[in-house]
Amino acid sequence: MINVCVTLDFDDAWLADVAAVSPEVRVRKHLATAAEQIPADVLADADVLYTNSAFPARGQAPRLGWVQLDTSGCDHVTGTDLWEAGTPITTIGGVSPKPLAEYVLMMILARAHHLPQIIDLQRGANWPDLDHRWNQLMPRMLPGSTVGIIGYGRIGREIGRLAHAFGMNVLGMRSGSARDGLRFGEPSEEAADPAEVVGPEGLAGLLARSDYVVLTVPHTERTHHLIDEAAFAAMRPGTTLINAARGGVVDETALLAALRSGRVGFAALDVFAAEPLPATSPFWRESNVLITPHVAGFAPGYRDQVRALFTENLRRFVDGRPLLNLVDRKAGY
């Protein structure tokens, strides 16, 4: 018998589809945000755990052979007993590239067409004169402009594809060497890639050439504060920064300074080092910042997509085949 413990509130039909993978599979649901909220006997018998934050301590789950995270990132697992134990961990990467890429394009267009300023005018019932409209609301041309995508994986490539359709030049930076392993949502045949791709050593050059800098890189020890004071100094004056990765990738003190100096002309920020973002944060009051509450990765049809991923991985686990989206602990994602 393979015991599967699910800590999220999926409905009975979802759980039944998981159980239907094999007669050997038994599924139990226990809503939990911490391992202590799962009955001790359930954890002790669990072979598979589907969770986003309930990570067992050493000895609590002696049979555990695989953990499926309900997140694309795994930085919240590093340093835990689960991470140190070496139990295989997989993510739901590949579920949200399209909506996240659309979010990034929305923010590029919002900057290019002065959407925040236009919303302010509407809220003030203010119809500006022609001089103001011509000089303050003239769109920025996207064709011929350059987007630099830091973290050029599944999400980055989808952003590049959409940006290229708008006539933009696309630069991509991979955070490290290519990783082995099977990925959910990876196309079987790679389409023609519009991007010029560099490695980490090319970061300064990418920043210097980009009108729009997009962050989709995983948050690891190597990428913590990757965008720091030196990175902002390498940017063009007035650069747009879009962070749809993790808050820790950006040195927020340096970002505030860059916003106030004009080095960064506009920032669209979906993630922060501290979430929820405290009401006392100065970012709320920066006129050239657009804040969204960590929603860029929300995916329509999420439950169906993660069911497809999890059931495929469960079949692989039952059959002893390699899992999709296996975390590389050395790379940190």
PDB file of N, CA, C and O in Angstrom, residues 91-147:
ATOM      1  N   THR A  91       8.095  20.159  -7.526  1.00  0.00           N
ATOM      2  CA  THR A  91       7.331  21.402  -7.479  1.00  0.00           C
ATOM      3  C   THR A  91       6.213  21.377  -8.521  1.00  0.00           C
ATOM      4  O   THR A  91       6.127  20.442  -9.327  1.00  0.00           O
ATOM      5  N   ILE A  92       5.395  22.439  -8.533  1.00  0.00           N
ATOM      6  CA  ILE A  92       4.356  22.555  -9.557  1.00  0.00           C
ATOM      7  C   ILE A  92       4.801  23.518 -10.667  1.00  0.00           C
ATOM      8  O   ILE A  92       3.963  24.108 -11.356  1.00  0.00           O
ATOM      9  N   GLY A  93       6.091  23.673 -10.837  1.00  0.00           N
ATOM     10  CA  GLY A  93       6.596  24.489 -11.939  1.00  0.00           C
ATOM     11  C   GLY A  93       5.997  24.032 -13.261  1.00  0.00           C
ATOM     12  O   GLY A  93       5.847  22.840 -13.498  1.00  0.00           O
ATOM     13  N   GLY A  94       5.655  24.989 -14.110  1.00  0.00           N
ATOM     14  CA  GLY A  94       5.047  24.665 -15.386  1.00  0.00           C
ATOM     15  C   GLY A  94       3.549  24.868 -15.408  1.00  0.00           C
ATOM     16  O   GLY A  94       2.922  24.837 -16.471  1.00  0.00           O
ATOM     17  N   VAL A  95       2.953  25.131 -14.229  1.00  0.00           N
ATOM     18  CA  VAL A  95       1.510  25.358 -14.162  1.00  0.00           C
ATOM     19  C   VAL A  95       1.161  26.784 -14.588  1.00  0.00           C
ATOM     20  O   VAL A  95       0.118  27.010 -15.196  1.00  0.00           O
ATOM     21  N   SER A  96       2.051  27.760 -14.289  1.00  0.00           N
ATOM     22  CA  SER A  96       1.661  29.160 -14.473  1.00  0.00           C
ATOM     23  C   SER A  96       2.469  29.972 -15.479  1.00  0.00           C
ATOM     24  O   SER A  96       2.340  31.201 -15.475  1.00  0.00           O
ATOM     25  N   PRO A  97       3.305  29.414 -16.353  1.00  0.00           N
ATOM     26  CA  PRO A  97       4.067  30.283 -17.262  1.00  0.00           C
ATOM     27  C   PRO A  97       3.222  31.228 -18.096  1.00  0.00           C
ATOM     28  O   PRO A  97       3.583  32.402 -18.262  1.00  0.00           O
ATOM     29  N   LYS A  98       2.101  30.771 -18.650  1.00  0.00           N
ATOM     30  CA  LYS A  98       1.318  31.642 -19.527  1.00  0.00           C
ATOM     31  C   LYS A  98       0.674  32.807 -18.777  1.00  0.00           C
ATOM     32  O   LYS A  98       0.822  33.964 -19.186  1.00  0.00           O
ATOM     33  N   PRO A  99      -0.074  32.580 -17.679  1.00  0.00           N
ATOM     34  CA  PRO A  99      -0.635  33.747 -16.983  1.00  0.00           C
ATOM     35  C   PRO A  99       0.438  34.656 -16.401  1.00  0.00           C
ATOM     36  O   PRO A  99       0.260  35.880 -16.368  1.00  0.00           O
ATOM     37  N   LEU A 100       1.563  34.095 -15.953  1.00  0.00           N
ATOM     38  CA  LEU A 100       2.602  34.940 -15.405  1.00  0.00           C
ATOM     39  C   LEU A 100       3.248  35.788 -16.497  1.00  0.00           C
ATOM     40  O   LEU A 100       3.535  36.973 -16.303  1.00  0.00           O
ATOM     41  N   ALA A 101       3.435  35.196 -17.662  1.00  0.00           N
ATOM     42  CA  ALA A 101       3.984  35.956 -18.784  1.00  0.00           C
ATOM     43  C   ALA A 101       3.018  37.067 -19.193  1.00  0.00           C
ATOM     44  O   ALA A 101       3.442  38.189 -19.523  1.00  0.00           O
ATOM     45  N   GLU A 102       1.720  36.787 -19.149  1.00  0.00           N
ATOM     46  CA  GLU A 102       0.733  37.810 -19.472  1.00  0.00           C
ATOM     47  C   GLU A 102       0.765  38.937 -18.443  1.00  0.00           C
ATOM     48  O   GLU A 102       0.592  40.124 -18.784  1.00  0.00           O
ATOM     49  N   TYR A 103       0.983  38.589 -17.176  1.00  0.00           N
ATOM     50  CA  TYR A 103       1.124  39.604 -16.128  1.00  0.00           C
ATOM     51  C   TYR A 103       2.290  40.538 -16.458  1.00  0.00           C
ATOM     52  O   TYR A 103       2.169  41.764 -16.362  1.00  0.00           O
ATOM     53  N   VAL A 104       3.415  39.955 -16.848  1.00  0.00           N
ATOM     54  CA  VAL A 104       4.586  40.770 -17.175  1.00  0.00           C
ATOM     55  C   VAL A 104       4.295  41.691 -18.350  1.00  0.00           C
ATOM     56  O   VAL A 104       4.625  42.882 -18.332  1.00  0.00           O
ATOM     57  N   LEU A 105       3.643  41.158 -19.395  1.00  0.00           N
ATOM     58  CA  LEU A 105       3.306  42.003 -20.543  1.00  0.00           C
ATOM     59  C   LEU A 105       2.315  43.090 -20.151  1.00  0.00           C
ATOM     60  O   LEU A 105       2.384  44.225 -20.658  1.00  0.00           O
ATOM     61  N   MET A 106       1.387  42.768 -19.244  1.00  0.00           N
ATOM     62  CA  MET A 106       0.460  43.782 -18.751  1.00  0.00           C
ATOM     63  C   MET A 106       1.219  44.940 -18.109  1.00  0.00           C
ATOM     64  O   MET A 106       0.908  46.119 -18.338  1.00  0.00           O
ATOM     65  N   MET A 107       2.245  44.614 -17.314  1.00  0.00           N
ATOM     66  CA  MET A 107       3.012  45.650 -16.641  1.00  0.00           C
ATOM     67  C   MET A 107       3.882  46.439 -17.619  1.00  0.00           C
ATOM     68  O   MET A 107       4.065  47.658 -17.470  1.00  0.00           O
ATOM     69  N   ILE A 108       4.428  45.781 -18.623  1.00  0.00           N
ATOM     70  CA  ILE A 108       5.186  46.493 -19.655  1.00  0.00           C
ATOM     71  C   ILE A 108       4.274  47.484 -20.374  1.00  0.00           C
ATOM     72  O   ILE A 108       4.625  48.656 -20.586  1.00  0.00           O
ATOM     73  N   LEU A 109       3.069  47.029 -20.723  1.00  0.00           N
ATOM     74  CA  LEU A 109       2.119  47.900 -21.409  1.00  0.00           C
ATOM     75  C   LEU A 109       1.623  49.014 -20.486  1.00  0.00           C
ATOM     76  O   LEU A 109       1.403  50.156 -20.928  1.00  0.00           O
ATOM     77  N   ALA A 110       1.438  48.697 -19.200  1.00  0.00           N
ATOM     78  CA  ALA A 110       1.009  49.719 -18.240  1.00  0.00           C
ATOM     79  C   ALA A 110       2.026  50.840 -18.163  1.00  0.00           C
ATOM     80  O   ALA A 110       1.665  52.028 -18.116  1.00  0.00           O
ATOM     81  N   ARG A 111       3.309  50.485 -18.163  1.00  0.00           N
ATOM     82  CA  ARG A 111       4.370  51.493 -18.150  1.00  0.00           C
ATOM     83  C   ARG A 111       4.410  52.256 -19.471  1.00  0.00           C
ATOM     84  O   ARG A 111       4.479  53.487 -19.491  1.00  0.00           O
ATOM     85  N   ALA A 112       4.335  51.527 -20.584  1.00  0.00           N
ATOM     86  CA  ALA A 112       4.455  52.165 -21.889  1.00  0.00           C
ATOM     87  C   ALA A 112       3.302  53.131 -22.159  1.00  0.00           C
ATOM     88  O   ALA A 112       3.486  54.143 -22.840  1.00  0.00           O
ATOM     89  N   HIS A 113       2.121  52.820 -21.606  1.00  0.00           N
ATOM     90  CA  HIS A 113       0.941  53.650 -21.882  1.00  0.00           C
ATOM     91  C   HIS A 113       0.488  54.462 -20.661  1.00  0.00           C
ATOM     92  O   HIS A 113      -0.635  54.955 -20.633  1.00  0.00           O
ATOM     93  N   HIS A 114       1.373  54.591 -19.651  1.00  0.00           N
ATOM     94  CA  HIS A 114       1.146  55.493 -18.513  1.00  0.00           C
ATOM     95  C   HIS A 114      -0.127  55.147 -17.741  1.00  0.00           C
ATOM     96  O   HIS A 114      -0.848  56.041 -17.283  1.00  0.00           O
ATOM     97  N   LEU A 115      -0.422  53.866 -17.596  1.00  0.00           N
ATOM     98  CA  LEU A 115      -1.672  53.471 -16.955  1.00  0.00           C
ATOM     99  C   LEU A 115      -1.818  54.007 -15.527  1.00  0.00           C
ATOM    100  O   LEU A 115      -2.893  54.511 -15.173  1.00  0.00           O
ATOM    101  N   PRO A 116      -0.794  53.958 -14.668  1.00  0.00           N
ATOM    102  CA  PRO A 116      -0.989  54.501 -13.314  1.00  0.00           C
ATOM    103  C   PRO A 116      -1.381  55.975 -13.318  1.00  0.00           C
ATOM    104  O   PRO A 116      -2.267  56.400 -12.559  1.00  0.00           O
ATOM    105  N   GLN A 117      -0.745  56.770 -14.194  1.00  0.00           N
ATOM    106  CA  GLN A 117      -1.080  58.193 -14.254  1.00  0.00           C
ATOM    107  C   GLN A 117      -2.508  58.397 -14.773  1.00  0.00           C
ATOM    108  O   GLN A 117      -3.241  59.271 -14.299  1.00  0.00           O
ATOM    109  N   ILE A 118      -2.913  57.583 -15.734  1.00  0.00           N
ATOM    110  CA  ILE A 118      -4.267  57.702 -16.281  1.00  0.00           C
ATOM    111  C   ILE A 118      -5.311  57.346 -15.224  1.00  0.00           C
ATOM    112  O   ILE A 118      -6.366  57.996 -15.113  1.00  0.00           O
ATOM    113  N   ILE A 119      -5.035  56.323 -14.414  1.00  0.00           N
ATOM    114  CA  ILE A 119      -5.957  55.953 -13.334  1.00  0.00           C
ATOM    115  C   ILE A 119      -6.057  57.087 -12.317  1.00  0.00           C
ATOM    116  O   ILE A 119      -7.147  57.407 -11.821  1.00  0.00           O
ATOM    117  N   ASP A 120      -4.915  57.725 -12.001  1.00  0.00           N
ATOM    118  CA  ASP A 120      -4.949  58.876 -11.085  1.00  0.00           C
ATOM    119  C   ASP A 120      -5.824  59.999 -11.638  1.00  0.00           C
ATOM    120  O   ASP A 120      -6.576  60.645 -10.892  1.00  0.00           O
ATOM    121  N   LEU A 121      -5.729  60.255 -12.933  1.00  0.00           N
ATOM    122  CA  LEU A 121      -6.556  61.292 -13.553  1.00  0.00           C
ATOM    123  C   LEU A 121      -8.040  60.943 -13.428  1.00  0.00           C
ATOM    124  O   LEU A 121      -8.878  61.789 -13.111  1.00  0.00           O
ATOM    125  N   GLN A 122      -8.368  59.662 -13.658  1.00  0.00           N
ATOM    126  CA  GLN A 122      -9.763  59.244 -13.542  1.00  0.00           C
ATOM    127  C   GLN A 122     -10.278  59.429 -12.120  1.00  0.00           C
ATOM    128  O   GLN A 122     -11.377  59.942 -11.899  1.00  0.00           O
ATOM    129  N   ARG A 123      -9.474  59.015 -11.146  1.00  0.00           N
ATOM    130  CA  ARG A 123      -9.911  59.113  -9.750  1.00  0.00           C
ATOM    131  C   ARG A 123     -10.096  60.569  -9.329  1.00  0.00           C
ATOM    132  O   ARG A 123     -10.898  60.870  -8.435  1.00  0.00           O
ATOM    133  N   GLY A 124      -9.346  61.460  -9.965  1.00  0.00           N
ATOM    134  CA  GLY A 124      -9.494  62.876  -9.659  1.00  0.00           C
ATOM    135  C   GLY A 124     -10.480  63.585 -10.563  1.00  0.00           C
ATOM    136  O   GLY A 124     -10.593  64.818 -10.506  1.00  0.00           O
ATOM    137  N   ALA A 125     -11.213  62.819 -11.393  1.00  0.00           N
ATOM    138  CA  ALA A 125     -12.165  63.399 -12.351  1.00  0.00           C
ATOM    139  C   ALA A 125     -11.502  64.514 -13.143  1.00  0.00           C
ATOM    140  O   ALA A 125     -12.065  65.589 -13.353  1.00  0.00           O
ATOM    141  N   ASN A 126     -10.287  64.244 -13.593  1.00  0.00           N
ATOM    142  CA  ASN A 126      -9.440  65.255 -14.226  1.00  0.00           C
ATOM    143  C   ASN A 126      -9.221  64.919 -15.699  1.00  0.00           C
ATOM    144  O   ASN A 126      -8.611  63.900 -16.016  1.00  0.00           O
ATOM    145  N   TRP A 127      -9.735  65.770 -16.593  1.00  0.00           N
ATOM    146  CA  TRP A 127      -9.476  65.626 -18.032  1.00  0.00           C
ATOM    147  C   TRP A 127      -8.423  66.669 -18.397  1.00  0.00           C
ATOM    148  O   TRP A 127      -8.738  67.855 -18.513  1.00  0.00           O
ATOM    149  N   PRO A 128      -7.155  66.233 -18.583  1.00  0.00           N
ATOM    150  CA  PRO A 128      -6.090  67.218 -18.798  1.00  0.00           C
ATOM    151  C   PRO A 128      -6.181  67.864 -20.170  1.00  0.00           C
ATOM    152  O   PRO A 128      -6.782  67.323 -21.103  1.00  0.00           O
ATOM    153  N   ASP A 129      -5.531  69.033 -20.281  1.00  0.00           N
ATOM    154  CA  ASP A 129      -5.539  69.730 -21.562  1.00  0.00           C
ATOM    155  C   ASP A 129      -4.641  69.006 -22.564  1.00  0.00           C
ATOM    156  O   ASP A 129      -3.903  68.071 -22.218  1.00  0.00           O
ATOM    157  N   LEU A 130      -4.702  69.433 -23.810  1.00  0.00           N
ATOM    158  CA  LEU A 130      -3.963  68.766 -24.882  1.00  0.00           C
ATOM    159  C   LEU A 130      -2.464  68.787 -24.628  1.00  0.00           C
ATOM    160  O   LEU A 130      -1.775  67.795 -24.892  1.00  0.00           O
ATOM    161  N   ASP A 131      -1.960  69.890 -24.114  1.00  0.00           N
ATOM    162  CA  ASP A 131      -0.523  69.984 -23.847  1.00  0.00           C
ATOM    163  C   ASP A 131      -0.081  68.905 -22.856  1.00  0.00           C
ATOM    164  O   ASP A 131       0.928  68.234 -23.063  1.00  0.00           O
ATOM    165  N   HIS A 132      -0.852  68.723 -21.797  1.00  0.00           N
ATOM    166  CA  HIS A 132      -0.523  67.694 -20.797  1.00  0.00           C
ATOM    167  C   HIS A 132      -0.607  66.301 -21.420  1.00  0.00           C
ATOM    168  O   HIS A 132       0.291  65.470 -21.242  1.00  0.00           O
ATOM    169  N   ARG A 133      -1.665  66.048 -22.167  1.00  0.00           N
ATOM    170  CA  ARG A 133      -1.827  64.724 -22.764  1.00  0.00           C
ATOM    171  C   ARG A 133      -0.700  64.419 -23.748  1.00  0.00           C
ATOM    172  O   ARG A 133      -0.144  63.319 -23.753  1.00  0.00           O
ATOM    173  N   TRP A 134      -0.348  65.404 -24.569  1.00  0.00           N
ATOM    174  CA  TRP A 134       0.681  65.195 -25.588  1.00  0.00           C
ATOM    175  C   TRP A 134       2.058  64.984 -24.958  1.00  0.00           C
ATOM    176  O   TRP A 134       2.814  64.116 -25.383  1.00  0.00           O
ATOM    177  N   ASN A 135       2.367  65.741 -23.935  1.00  0.00           N
ATOM    178  CA  ASN A 135       3.709  65.706 -23.356  1.00  0.00           C
ATOM    179  C   ASN A 135       3.866  64.697 -22.219  1.00  0.00           C
ATOM    180  O   ASN A 135       4.981  64.222 -21.975  1.00  0.00           O
ATOM    181  N   GLN A 136       2.770  64.381 -21.529  1.00  0.00           N
ATOM    182  CA  GLN A 136       2.874  63.484 -20.390  1.00  0.00           C
ATOM    183  C   GLN A 136       2.327  62.081 -20.644  1.00  0.00           C
ATOM    184  O   GLN A 136       2.711  61.139 -19.941  1.00  0.00           O
ATOM    185  N   LEU A 137       1.463  61.933 -21.638  1.00  0.00           N
ATOM    186  CA  LEU A 137       0.798  60.643 -21.848  1.00  0.00           C
ATOM    187  C   LEU A 137       1.105  60.018 -23.199  1.00  0.00           C
ATOM    188  O   LEU A 137       0.452  59.063 -23.612  1.00  0.00           O
ATOM    189  N   MET A 138       2.102  60.544 -23.898  1.00  0.00           N
ATOM    190  CA  MET A 138       2.514  59.937 -25.162  1.00  0.00           C
ATOM    191  C   MET A 138       3.079  58.536 -24.890  1.00  0.00           C
ATOM    192  O   MET A 138       3.966  58.380 -24.055  1.00  0.00           O
ATOM    193  N   PRO A 139       2.577  57.494 -25.543  1.00  0.00           N
ATOM    194  CA  PRO A 139       3.080  56.138 -25.261  1.00  0.00           C
ATOM    195  C   PRO A 139       4.557  55.975 -25.613  1.00  0.00           C
ATOM    196  O   PRO A 139       5.077  56.660 -26.499  1.00  0.00           O
ATOM    197  N   ARG A 140       5.197  55.080 -24.887  1.00  0.00           N
ATOM    198  CA  ARG A 140       6.550  54.651 -25.248  1.00  0.00           C
ATOM    199  C   ARG A 140       6.429  53.543 -26.296  1.00  0.00           C
ATOM    200  O   ARG A 140       5.593  52.657 -26.156  1.00  0.00           O
ATOM    201  N   MET A 141       7.268  53.585 -27.300  1.00  0.00           N
ATOM    202  CA  MET A 141       7.218  52.572 -28.357  1.00  0.00           C
ATOM    203  C   MET A 141       7.790  51.247 -27.843  1.00  0.00           C
ATOM    204  O   MET A 141       8.911  51.218 -27.309  1.00  0.00           O
ATOM    205  N   LEU A 142       7.047  50.175 -27.993  1.00  0.00           N
ATOM    206  CA  LEU A 142       7.582  48.854 -27.657  1.00  0.00           C
ATOM    207  C   LEU A 142       8.445  48.280 -28.782  1.00  0.00           C
ATOM    208  O   LEU A 142       9.510  47.714 -28.497  1.00  0.00           O
ATOM    209  N   PRO A 143       8.038  48.395 -30.049  1.00  0.00           N
ATOM    210  CA  PRO A 143       8.916  47.879 -31.107  1.00  0.00           C
ATOM    211  C   PRO A 143      10.285  48.552 -31.065  1.00  0.00           C
ATOM    212  O   PRO A 143      10.396  49.778 -31.011  1.00  0.00           O
ATOM    213  N   GLY A 144      11.313  47.747 -31.030  1.00  0.00           N
ATOM    214  CA  GLY A 144      12.672  48.256 -30.972  1.00  0.00           C
ATOM    215  C   GLY A 144      13.207  48.438 -29.573  1.00  0.00           C
ATOM    216  O   GLY A 144      14.421  48.612 -29.385  1.00  0.00           O
ATOM    217  N   SER A 145      12.340  48.409 -28.555  1.00  0.00           N
ATOM    218  CA  SER A 145      12.824  48.471 -27.177  1.00  0.00           C
ATOM    219  C   SER A 145      13.311  47.082 -26.755  1.00  0.00           C
ATOM    220  O   SER A 145      13.086  46.093 -27.447  1.00  0.00           O
ATOM    221  N   THR A 146      13.967  47.011 -25.619  1.00  0.00           N
ATOM    222  CA  THR A 146      14.598  45.759 -25.196  1.00  0.00           C
ATOM    223  C   THR A 146      14.112  45.335 -23.821  1.00  0.00           C
ATOM    224  O   THR A 146      14.070  46.148 -22.889  1.00  0.00           O
ATOM    225  N   VAL A 147      13.733  44.067 -23.707  1.00  0.00           N
ATOM    226  CA  VAL A 147      13.396  43.488 -22.419  1.00  0.00           C
ATOM    227  C   VAL A 147      14.479  42.491 -22.044  1.00  0.00           C
ATOM    228  O   VAL A 147      14.863  41.631 -22.841  1.00  0.00           O
TER     229      VAL A 147
END
